[in-house]
mmCIF file with all atom_site columns, C-alpha atoms in Angstrom:
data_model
loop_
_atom_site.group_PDB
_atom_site.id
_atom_site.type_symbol
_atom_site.label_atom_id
_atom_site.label_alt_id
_atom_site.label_comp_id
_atom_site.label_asym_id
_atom_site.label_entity_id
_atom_site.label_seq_id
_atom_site.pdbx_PDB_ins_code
_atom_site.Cartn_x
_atom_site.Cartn_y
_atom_site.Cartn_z
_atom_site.occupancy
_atom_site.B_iso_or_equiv
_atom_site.pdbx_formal_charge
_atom_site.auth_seq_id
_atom_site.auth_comp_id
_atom_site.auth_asym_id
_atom_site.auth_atom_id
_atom_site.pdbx_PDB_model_num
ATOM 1   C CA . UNK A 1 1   ? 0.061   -18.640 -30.233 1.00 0.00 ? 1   UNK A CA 1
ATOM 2   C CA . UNK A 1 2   ? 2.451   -21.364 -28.929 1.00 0.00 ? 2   UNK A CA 1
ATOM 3   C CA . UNK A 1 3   ? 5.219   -23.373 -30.778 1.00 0.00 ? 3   UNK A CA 1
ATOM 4   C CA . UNK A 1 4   ? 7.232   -26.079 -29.933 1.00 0.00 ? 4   UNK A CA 1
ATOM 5   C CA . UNK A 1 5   ? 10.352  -25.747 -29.553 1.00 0.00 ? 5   UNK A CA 1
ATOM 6   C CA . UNK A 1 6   ? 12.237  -27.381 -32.090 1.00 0.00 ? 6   UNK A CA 1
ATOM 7   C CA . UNK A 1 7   ? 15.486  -28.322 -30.096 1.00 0.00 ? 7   UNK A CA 1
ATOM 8   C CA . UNK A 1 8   ? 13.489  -30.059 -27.884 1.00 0.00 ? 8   UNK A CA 1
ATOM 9   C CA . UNK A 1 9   ? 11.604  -32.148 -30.055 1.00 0.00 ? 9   UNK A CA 1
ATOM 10  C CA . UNK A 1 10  ? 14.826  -32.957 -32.189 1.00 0.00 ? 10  UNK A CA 1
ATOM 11  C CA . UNK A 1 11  ? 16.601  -34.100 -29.142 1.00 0.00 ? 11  UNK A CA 1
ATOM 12  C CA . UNK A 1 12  ? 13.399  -36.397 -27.706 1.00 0.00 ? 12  UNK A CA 1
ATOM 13  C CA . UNK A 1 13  ? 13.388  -37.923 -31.633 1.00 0.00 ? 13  UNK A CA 1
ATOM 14  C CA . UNK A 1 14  ? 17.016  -38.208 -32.282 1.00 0.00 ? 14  UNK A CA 1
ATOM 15  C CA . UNK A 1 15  ? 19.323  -38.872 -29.179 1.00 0.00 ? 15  UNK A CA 1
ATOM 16  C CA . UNK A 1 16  ? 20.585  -42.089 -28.654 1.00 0.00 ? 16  UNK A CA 1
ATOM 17  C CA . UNK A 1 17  ? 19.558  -44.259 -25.290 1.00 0.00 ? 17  UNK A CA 1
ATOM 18  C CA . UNK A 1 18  ? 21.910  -43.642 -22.470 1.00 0.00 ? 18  UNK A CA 1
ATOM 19  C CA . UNK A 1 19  ? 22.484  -45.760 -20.006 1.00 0.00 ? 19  UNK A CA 1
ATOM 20  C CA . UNK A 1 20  ? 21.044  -44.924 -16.726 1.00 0.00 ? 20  UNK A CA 1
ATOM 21  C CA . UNK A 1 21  ? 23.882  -44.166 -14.055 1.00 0.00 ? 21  UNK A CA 1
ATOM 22  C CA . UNK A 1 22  ? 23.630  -46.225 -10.983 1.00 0.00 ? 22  UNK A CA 1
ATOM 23  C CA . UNK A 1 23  ? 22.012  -44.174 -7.948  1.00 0.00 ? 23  UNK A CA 1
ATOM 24  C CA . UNK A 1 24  ? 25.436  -42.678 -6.334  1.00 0.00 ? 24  UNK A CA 1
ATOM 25  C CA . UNK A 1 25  ? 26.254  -41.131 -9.180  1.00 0.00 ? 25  UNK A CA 1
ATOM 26  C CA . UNK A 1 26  ? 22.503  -39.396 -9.721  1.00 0.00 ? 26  UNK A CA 1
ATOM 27  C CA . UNK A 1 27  ? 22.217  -35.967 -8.137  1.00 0.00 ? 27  UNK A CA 1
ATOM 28  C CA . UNK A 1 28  ? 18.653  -35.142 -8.885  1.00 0.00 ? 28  UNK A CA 1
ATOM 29  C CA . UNK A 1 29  ? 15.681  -36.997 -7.065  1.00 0.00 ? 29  UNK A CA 1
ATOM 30  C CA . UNK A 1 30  ? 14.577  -40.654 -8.575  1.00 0.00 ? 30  UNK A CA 1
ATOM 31  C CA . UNK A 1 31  ? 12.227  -39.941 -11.465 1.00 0.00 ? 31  UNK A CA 1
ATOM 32  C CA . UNK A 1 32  ? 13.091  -36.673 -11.838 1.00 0.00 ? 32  UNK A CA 1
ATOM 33  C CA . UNK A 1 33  ? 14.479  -35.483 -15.030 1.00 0.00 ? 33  UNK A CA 1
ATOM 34  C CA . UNK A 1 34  ? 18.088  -34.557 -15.859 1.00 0.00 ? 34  UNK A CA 1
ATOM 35  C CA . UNK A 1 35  ? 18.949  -31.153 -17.921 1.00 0.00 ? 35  UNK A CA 1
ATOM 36  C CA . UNK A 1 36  ? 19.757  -31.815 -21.144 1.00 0.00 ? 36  UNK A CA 1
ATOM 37  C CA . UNK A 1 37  ? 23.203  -29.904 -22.336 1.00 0.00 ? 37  UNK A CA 1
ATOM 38  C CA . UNK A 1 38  ? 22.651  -26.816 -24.162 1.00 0.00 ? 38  UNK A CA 1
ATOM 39  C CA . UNK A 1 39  ? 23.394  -27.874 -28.501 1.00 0.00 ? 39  UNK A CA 1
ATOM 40  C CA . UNK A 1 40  ? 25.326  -25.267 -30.000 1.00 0.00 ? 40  UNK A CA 1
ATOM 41  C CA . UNK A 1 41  ? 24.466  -24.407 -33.866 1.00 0.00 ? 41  UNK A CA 1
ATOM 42  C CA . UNK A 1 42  ? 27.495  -26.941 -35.163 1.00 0.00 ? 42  UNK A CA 1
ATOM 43  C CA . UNK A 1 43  ? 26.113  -30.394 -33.043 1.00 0.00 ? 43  UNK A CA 1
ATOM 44  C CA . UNK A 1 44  ? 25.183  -32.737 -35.166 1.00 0.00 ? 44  UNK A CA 1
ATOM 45  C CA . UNK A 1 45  ? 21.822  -34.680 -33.852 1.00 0.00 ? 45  UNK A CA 1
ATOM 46  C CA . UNK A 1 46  ? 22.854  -38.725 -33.389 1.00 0.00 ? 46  UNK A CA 1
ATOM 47  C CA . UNK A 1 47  ? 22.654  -40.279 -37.092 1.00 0.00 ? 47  UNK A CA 1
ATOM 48  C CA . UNK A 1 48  ? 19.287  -42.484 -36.779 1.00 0.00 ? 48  UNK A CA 1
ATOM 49  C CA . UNK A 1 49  ? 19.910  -44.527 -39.886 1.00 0.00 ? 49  UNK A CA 1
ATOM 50  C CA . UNK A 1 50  ? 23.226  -46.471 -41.256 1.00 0.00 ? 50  UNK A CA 1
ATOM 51  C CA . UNK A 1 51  ? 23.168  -44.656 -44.896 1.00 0.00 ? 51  UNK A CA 1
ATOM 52  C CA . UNK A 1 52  ? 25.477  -46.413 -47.725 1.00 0.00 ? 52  UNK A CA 1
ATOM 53  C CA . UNK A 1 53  ? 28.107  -43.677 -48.653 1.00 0.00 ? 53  UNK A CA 1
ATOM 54  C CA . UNK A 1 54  ? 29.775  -43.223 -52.286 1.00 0.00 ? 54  UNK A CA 1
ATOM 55  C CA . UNK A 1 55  ? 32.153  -40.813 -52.129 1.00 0.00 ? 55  UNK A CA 1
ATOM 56  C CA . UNK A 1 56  ? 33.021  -40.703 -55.558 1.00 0.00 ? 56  UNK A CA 1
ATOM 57  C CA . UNK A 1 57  ? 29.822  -38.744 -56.493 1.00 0.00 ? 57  UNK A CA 1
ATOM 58  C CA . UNK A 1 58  ? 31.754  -35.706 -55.368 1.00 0.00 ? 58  UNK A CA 1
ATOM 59  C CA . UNK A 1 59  ? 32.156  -35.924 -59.279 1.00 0.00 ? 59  UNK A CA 1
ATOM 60  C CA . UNK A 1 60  ? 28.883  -35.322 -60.238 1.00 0.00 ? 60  UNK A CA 1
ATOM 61  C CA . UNK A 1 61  ? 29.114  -31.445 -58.382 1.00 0.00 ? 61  UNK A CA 1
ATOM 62  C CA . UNK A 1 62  ? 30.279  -28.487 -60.402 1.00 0.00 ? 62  UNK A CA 1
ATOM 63  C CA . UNK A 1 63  ? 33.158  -26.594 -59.134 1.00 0.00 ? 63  UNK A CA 1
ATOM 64  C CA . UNK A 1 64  ? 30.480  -23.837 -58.103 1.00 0.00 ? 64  UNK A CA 1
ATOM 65  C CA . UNK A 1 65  ? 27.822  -26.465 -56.025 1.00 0.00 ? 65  UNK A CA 1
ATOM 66  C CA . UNK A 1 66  ? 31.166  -27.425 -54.299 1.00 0.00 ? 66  UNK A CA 1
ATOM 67  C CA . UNK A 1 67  ? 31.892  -23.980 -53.265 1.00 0.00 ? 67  UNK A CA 1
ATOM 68  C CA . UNK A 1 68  ? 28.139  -23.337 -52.260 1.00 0.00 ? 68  UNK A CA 1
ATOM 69  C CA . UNK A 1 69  ? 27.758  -26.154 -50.234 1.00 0.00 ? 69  UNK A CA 1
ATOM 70  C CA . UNK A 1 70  ? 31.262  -24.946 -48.355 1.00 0.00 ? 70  UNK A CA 1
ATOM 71  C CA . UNK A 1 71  ? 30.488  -21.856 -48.154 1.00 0.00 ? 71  UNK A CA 1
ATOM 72  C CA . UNK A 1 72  ? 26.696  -22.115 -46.522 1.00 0.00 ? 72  UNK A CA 1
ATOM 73  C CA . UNK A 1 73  ? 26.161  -25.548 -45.958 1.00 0.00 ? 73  UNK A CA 1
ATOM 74  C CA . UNK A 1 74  ? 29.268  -27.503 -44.331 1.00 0.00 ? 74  UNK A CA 1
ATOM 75  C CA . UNK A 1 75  ? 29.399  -27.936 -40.360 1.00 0.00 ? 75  UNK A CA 1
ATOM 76  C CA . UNK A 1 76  ? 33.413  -27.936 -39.346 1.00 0.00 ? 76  UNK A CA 1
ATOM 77  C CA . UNK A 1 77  ? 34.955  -31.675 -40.433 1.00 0.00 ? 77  UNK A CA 1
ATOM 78  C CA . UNK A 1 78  ? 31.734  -32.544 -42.623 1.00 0.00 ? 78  UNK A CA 1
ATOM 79  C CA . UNK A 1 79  ? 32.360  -33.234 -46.219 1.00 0.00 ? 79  UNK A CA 1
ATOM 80  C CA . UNK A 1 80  ? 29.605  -33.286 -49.201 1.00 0.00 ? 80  UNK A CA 1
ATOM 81  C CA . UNK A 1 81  ? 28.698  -37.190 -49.036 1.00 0.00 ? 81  UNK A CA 1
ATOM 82  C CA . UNK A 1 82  ? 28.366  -36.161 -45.047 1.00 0.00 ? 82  UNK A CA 1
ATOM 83  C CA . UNK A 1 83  ? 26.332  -33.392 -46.179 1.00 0.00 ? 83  UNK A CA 1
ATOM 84  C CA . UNK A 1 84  ? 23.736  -35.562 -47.724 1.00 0.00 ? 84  UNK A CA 1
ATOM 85  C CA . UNK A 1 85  ? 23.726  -38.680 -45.129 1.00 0.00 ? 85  UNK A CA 1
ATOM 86  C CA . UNK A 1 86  ? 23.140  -35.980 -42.450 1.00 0.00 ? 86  UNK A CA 1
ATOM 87  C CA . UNK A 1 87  ? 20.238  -34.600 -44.109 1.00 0.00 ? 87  UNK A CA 1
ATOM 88  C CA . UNK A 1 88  ? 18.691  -38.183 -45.438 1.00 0.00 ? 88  UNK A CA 1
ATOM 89  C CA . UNK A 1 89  ? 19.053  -39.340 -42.353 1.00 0.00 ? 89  UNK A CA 1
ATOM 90  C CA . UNK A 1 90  ? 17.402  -36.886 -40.057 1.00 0.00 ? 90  UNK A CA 1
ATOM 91  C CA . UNK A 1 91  ? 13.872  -36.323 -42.351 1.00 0.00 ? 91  UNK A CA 1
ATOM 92  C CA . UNK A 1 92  ? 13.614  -40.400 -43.380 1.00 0.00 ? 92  UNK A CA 1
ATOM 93  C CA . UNK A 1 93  ? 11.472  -42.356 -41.736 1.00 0.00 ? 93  UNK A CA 1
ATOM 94  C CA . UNK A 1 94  ? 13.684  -45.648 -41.593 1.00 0.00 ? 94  UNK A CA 1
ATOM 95  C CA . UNK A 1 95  ? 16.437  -46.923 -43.545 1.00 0.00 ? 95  UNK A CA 1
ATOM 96  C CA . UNK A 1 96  ? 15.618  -47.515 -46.354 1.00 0.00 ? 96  UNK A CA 1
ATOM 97  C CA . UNK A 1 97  ? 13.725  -44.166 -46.875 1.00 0.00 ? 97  UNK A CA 1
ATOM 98  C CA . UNK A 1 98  ? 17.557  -42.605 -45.424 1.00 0.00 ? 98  UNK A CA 1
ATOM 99  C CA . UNK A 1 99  ? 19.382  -44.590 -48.549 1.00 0.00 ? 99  UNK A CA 1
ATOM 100 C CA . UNK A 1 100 ? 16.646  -43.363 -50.862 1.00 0.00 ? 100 UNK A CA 1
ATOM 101 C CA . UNK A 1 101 ? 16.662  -40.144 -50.090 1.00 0.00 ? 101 UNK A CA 1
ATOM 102 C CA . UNK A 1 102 ? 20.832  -39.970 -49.900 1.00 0.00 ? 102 UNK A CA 1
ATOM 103 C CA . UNK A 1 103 ? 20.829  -41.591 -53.118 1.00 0.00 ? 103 UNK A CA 1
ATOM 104 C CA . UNK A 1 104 ? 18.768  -38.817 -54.760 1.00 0.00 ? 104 UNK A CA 1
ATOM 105 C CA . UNK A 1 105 ? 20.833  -36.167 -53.637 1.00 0.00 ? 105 UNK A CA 1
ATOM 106 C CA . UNK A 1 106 ? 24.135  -37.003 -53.911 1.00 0.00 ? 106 UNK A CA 1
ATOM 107 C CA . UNK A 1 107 ? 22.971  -38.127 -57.614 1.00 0.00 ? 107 UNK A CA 1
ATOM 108 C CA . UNK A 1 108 ? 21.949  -34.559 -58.016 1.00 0.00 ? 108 UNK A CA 1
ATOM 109 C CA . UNK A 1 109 ? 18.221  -35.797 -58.575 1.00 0.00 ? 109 UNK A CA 1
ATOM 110 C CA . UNK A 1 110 ? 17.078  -33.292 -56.255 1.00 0.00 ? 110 UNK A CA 1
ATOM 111 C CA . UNK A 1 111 ? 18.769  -30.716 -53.839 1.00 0.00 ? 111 UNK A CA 1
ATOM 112 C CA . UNK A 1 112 ? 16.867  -29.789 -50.609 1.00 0.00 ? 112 UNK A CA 1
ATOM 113 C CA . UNK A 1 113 ? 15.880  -26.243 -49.801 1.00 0.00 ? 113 UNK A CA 1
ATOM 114 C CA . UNK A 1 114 ? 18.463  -24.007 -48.043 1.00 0.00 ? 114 UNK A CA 1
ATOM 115 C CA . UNK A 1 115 ? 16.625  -24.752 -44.730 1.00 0.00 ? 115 UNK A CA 1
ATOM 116 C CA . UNK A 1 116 ? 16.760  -28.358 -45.003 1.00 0.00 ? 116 UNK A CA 1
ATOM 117 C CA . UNK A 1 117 ? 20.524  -28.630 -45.712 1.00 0.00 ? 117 UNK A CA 1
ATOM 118 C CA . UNK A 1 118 ? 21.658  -26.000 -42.701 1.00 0.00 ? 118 UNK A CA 1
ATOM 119 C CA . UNK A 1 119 ? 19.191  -27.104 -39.977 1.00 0.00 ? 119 UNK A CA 1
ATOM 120 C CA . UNK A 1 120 ? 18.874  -31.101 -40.891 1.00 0.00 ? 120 UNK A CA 1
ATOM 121 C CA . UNK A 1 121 ? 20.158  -33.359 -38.248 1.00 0.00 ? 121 UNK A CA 1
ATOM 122 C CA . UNK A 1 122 ? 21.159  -30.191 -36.378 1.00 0.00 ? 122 UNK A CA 1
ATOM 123 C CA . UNK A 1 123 ? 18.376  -29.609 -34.097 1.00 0.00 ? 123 UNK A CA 1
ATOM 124 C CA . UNK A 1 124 ? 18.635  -25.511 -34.891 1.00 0.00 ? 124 UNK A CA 1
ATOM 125 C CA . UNK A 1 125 ? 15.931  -23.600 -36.897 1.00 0.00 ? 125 UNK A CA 1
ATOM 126 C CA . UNK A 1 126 ? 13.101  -25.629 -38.818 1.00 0.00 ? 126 UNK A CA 1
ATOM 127 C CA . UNK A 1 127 ? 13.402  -27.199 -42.495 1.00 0.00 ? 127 UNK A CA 1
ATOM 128 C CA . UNK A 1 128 ? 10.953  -24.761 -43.940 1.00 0.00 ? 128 UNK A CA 1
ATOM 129 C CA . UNK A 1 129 ? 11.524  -22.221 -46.585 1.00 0.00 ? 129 UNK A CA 1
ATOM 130 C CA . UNK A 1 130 ? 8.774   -19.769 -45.978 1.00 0.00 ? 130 UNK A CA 1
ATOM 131 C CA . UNK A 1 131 ? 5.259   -19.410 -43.909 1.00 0.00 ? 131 UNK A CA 1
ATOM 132 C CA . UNK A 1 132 ? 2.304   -18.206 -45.046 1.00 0.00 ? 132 UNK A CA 1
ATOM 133 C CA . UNK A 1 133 ? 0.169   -16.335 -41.948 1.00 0.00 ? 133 UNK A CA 1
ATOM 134 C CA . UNK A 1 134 ? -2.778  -13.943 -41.791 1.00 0.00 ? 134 UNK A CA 1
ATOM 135 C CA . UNK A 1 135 ? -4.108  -11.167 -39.407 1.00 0.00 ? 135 UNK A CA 1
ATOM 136 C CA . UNK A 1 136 ? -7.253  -11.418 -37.576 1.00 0.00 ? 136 UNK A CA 1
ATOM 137 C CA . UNK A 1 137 ? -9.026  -7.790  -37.425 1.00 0.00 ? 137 UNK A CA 1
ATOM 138 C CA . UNK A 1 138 ? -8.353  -7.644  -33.975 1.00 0.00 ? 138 UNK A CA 1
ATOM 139 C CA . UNK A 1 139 ? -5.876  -5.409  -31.866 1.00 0.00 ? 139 UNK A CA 1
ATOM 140 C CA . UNK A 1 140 ? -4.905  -9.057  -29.739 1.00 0.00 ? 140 UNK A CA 1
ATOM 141 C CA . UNK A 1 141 ? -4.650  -10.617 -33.607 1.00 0.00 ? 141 UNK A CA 1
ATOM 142 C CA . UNK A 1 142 ? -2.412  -8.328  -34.973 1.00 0.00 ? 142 UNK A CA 1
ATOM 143 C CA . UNK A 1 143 ? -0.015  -8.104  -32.091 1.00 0.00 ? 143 UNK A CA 1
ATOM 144 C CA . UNK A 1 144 ? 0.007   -11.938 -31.898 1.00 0.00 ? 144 UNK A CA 1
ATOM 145 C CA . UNK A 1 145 ? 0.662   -11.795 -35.426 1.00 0.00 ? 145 UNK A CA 1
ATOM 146 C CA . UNK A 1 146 ? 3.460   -9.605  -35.119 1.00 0.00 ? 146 UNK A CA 1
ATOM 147 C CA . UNK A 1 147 ? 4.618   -11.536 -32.080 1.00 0.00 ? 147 UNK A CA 1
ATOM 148 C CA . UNK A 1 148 ? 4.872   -15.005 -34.285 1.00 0.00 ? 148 UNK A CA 1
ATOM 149 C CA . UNK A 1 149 ? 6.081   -13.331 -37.252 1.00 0.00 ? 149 UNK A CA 1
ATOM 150 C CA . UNK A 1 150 ? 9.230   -12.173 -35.223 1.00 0.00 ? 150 UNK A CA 1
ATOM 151 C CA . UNK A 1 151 ? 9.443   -15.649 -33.821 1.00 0.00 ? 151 UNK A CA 1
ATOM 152 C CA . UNK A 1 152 ? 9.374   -16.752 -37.261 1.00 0.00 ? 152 UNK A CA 1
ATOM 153 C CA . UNK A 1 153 ? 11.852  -14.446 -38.887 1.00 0.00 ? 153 UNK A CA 1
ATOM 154 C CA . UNK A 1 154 ? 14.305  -15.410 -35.761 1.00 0.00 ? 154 UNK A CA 1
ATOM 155 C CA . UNK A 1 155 ? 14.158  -18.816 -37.118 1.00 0.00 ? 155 UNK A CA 1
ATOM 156 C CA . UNK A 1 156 ? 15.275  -18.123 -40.424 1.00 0.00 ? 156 UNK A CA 1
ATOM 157 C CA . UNK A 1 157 ? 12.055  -18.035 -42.870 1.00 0.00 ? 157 UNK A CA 1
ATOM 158 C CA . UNK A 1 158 ? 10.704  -15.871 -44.788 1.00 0.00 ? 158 UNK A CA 1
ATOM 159 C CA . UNK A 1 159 ? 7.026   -14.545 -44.210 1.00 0.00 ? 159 UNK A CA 1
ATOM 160 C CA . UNK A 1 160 ? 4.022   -13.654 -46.040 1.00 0.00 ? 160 UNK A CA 1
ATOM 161 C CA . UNK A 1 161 ? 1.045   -12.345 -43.857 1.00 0.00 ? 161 UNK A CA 1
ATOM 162 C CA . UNK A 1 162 ? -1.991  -11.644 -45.662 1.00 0.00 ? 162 UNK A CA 1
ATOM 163 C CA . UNK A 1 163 ? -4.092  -8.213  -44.146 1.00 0.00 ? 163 UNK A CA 1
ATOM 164 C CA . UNK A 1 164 ? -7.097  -8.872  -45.982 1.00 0.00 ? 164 UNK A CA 1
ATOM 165 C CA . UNK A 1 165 ? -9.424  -9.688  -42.526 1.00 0.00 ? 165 UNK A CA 1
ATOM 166 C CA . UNK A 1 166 ? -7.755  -6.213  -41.281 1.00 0.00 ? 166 UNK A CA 1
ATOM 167 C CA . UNK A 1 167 ? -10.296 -3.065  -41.517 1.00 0.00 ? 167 UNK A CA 1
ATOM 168 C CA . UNK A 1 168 ? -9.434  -0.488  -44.307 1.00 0.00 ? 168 UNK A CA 1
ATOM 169 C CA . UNK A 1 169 ? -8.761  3.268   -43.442 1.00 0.00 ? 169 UNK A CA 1
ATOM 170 C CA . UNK A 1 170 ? -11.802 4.800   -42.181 1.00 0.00 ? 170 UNK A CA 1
ATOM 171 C CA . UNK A 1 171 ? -14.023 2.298   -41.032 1.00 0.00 ? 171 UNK A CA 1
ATOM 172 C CA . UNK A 1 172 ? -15.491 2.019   -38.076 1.00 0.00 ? 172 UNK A CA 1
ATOM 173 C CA . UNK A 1 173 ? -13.600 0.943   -34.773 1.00 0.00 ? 173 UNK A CA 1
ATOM 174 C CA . UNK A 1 174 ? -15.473 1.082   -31.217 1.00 0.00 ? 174 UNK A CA 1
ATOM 175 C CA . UNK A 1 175 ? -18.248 2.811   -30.763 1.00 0.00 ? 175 UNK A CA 1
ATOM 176 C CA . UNK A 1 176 ? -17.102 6.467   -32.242 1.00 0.00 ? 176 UNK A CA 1
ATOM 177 C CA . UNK A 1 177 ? -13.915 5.251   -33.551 1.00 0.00 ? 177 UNK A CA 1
ATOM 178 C CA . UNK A 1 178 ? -12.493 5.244   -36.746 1.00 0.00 ? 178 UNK A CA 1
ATOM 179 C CA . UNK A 1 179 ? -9.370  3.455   -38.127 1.00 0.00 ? 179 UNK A CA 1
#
């Protein structure tokens, strides 16, 4: 099984245009393309959309969602009302889906999952809470099973695999075989 790397595709989606340098300055071959600098877990991905900010709903949070969202959810410098642009921002899909969703949150509407407030606008892990998988009854299935659900619990989720296609004790494997 193959995934996409999710760094990659948040950096092709989010990063600004740069301007190309003039030809001194380039050290690789015309047309061939540049490394990209390594994100740490605490870069924030380019904000795509200008977001309206109201800083007074800081009100609106209980003295425990303010500790929460310091405790687990705050990159270094980032306030709450930062919080909630960076997350609007990176899963709308323009700018006036970005206020929307902003507005929502910060007016305690809704609160995204814990995945979608660490990893939004980050480019680290993936916005998803859980995954759902199952096992093919196959030696190759259940190894690339395995192999994905490690891949998977490396990014953060949680994982329910379903065994149900997987022989039961005593059944038949091979030609003389039994499980």
């Amino acid at each position: 099984m193959e995934f996409r790397d999710t760094e990659s595709v948040s950096e092709s989606v989010t990063e600004a245009p740069v301007a190309a340098k003039p030809a001194a300055e380039s050290t690789a071959p015309q047309g061939a393309k540049q490394p990209k600098a390594k994100k740490d877990s605490k870069t924030v991905d380019v904000q795509l959309y200008a977001v309206e900010v109201d800083h007074s709903r800081d009100a609106l949070l209980t003295e425990f969602g303010k500790e929460t969202l310091t405790d687990r959810y705050l990159l270094p410098g980032e306030n709450f009302q930062d919080l909630f642009v960076r997350v609007a921002s990176a899963y709308a899909d323009d700018q006036a889906h970005a206020q929307r969703i902003y507005d929502y949150i910060s007016k305690l509407w809704f609160m995204p999952a814990t995945p979608v407030l660490s990893n939004g606008g980050t480019g680290r892990g993936l916005p998803i809470s859980c995954f759902l998988n199952s096992v093919p009854d196959s030696l190759g299935g259940i190894v690339d099973t395995w192999n994905e659900n490690v891949w998977l619990a490396s990014r953060g989720g949680g994982i329910g695999t379903y065994w149900g296609n997987v022989r039961g004790i005593g059944e038949p494997v091979g030609l003389n075989g039994k499980t």
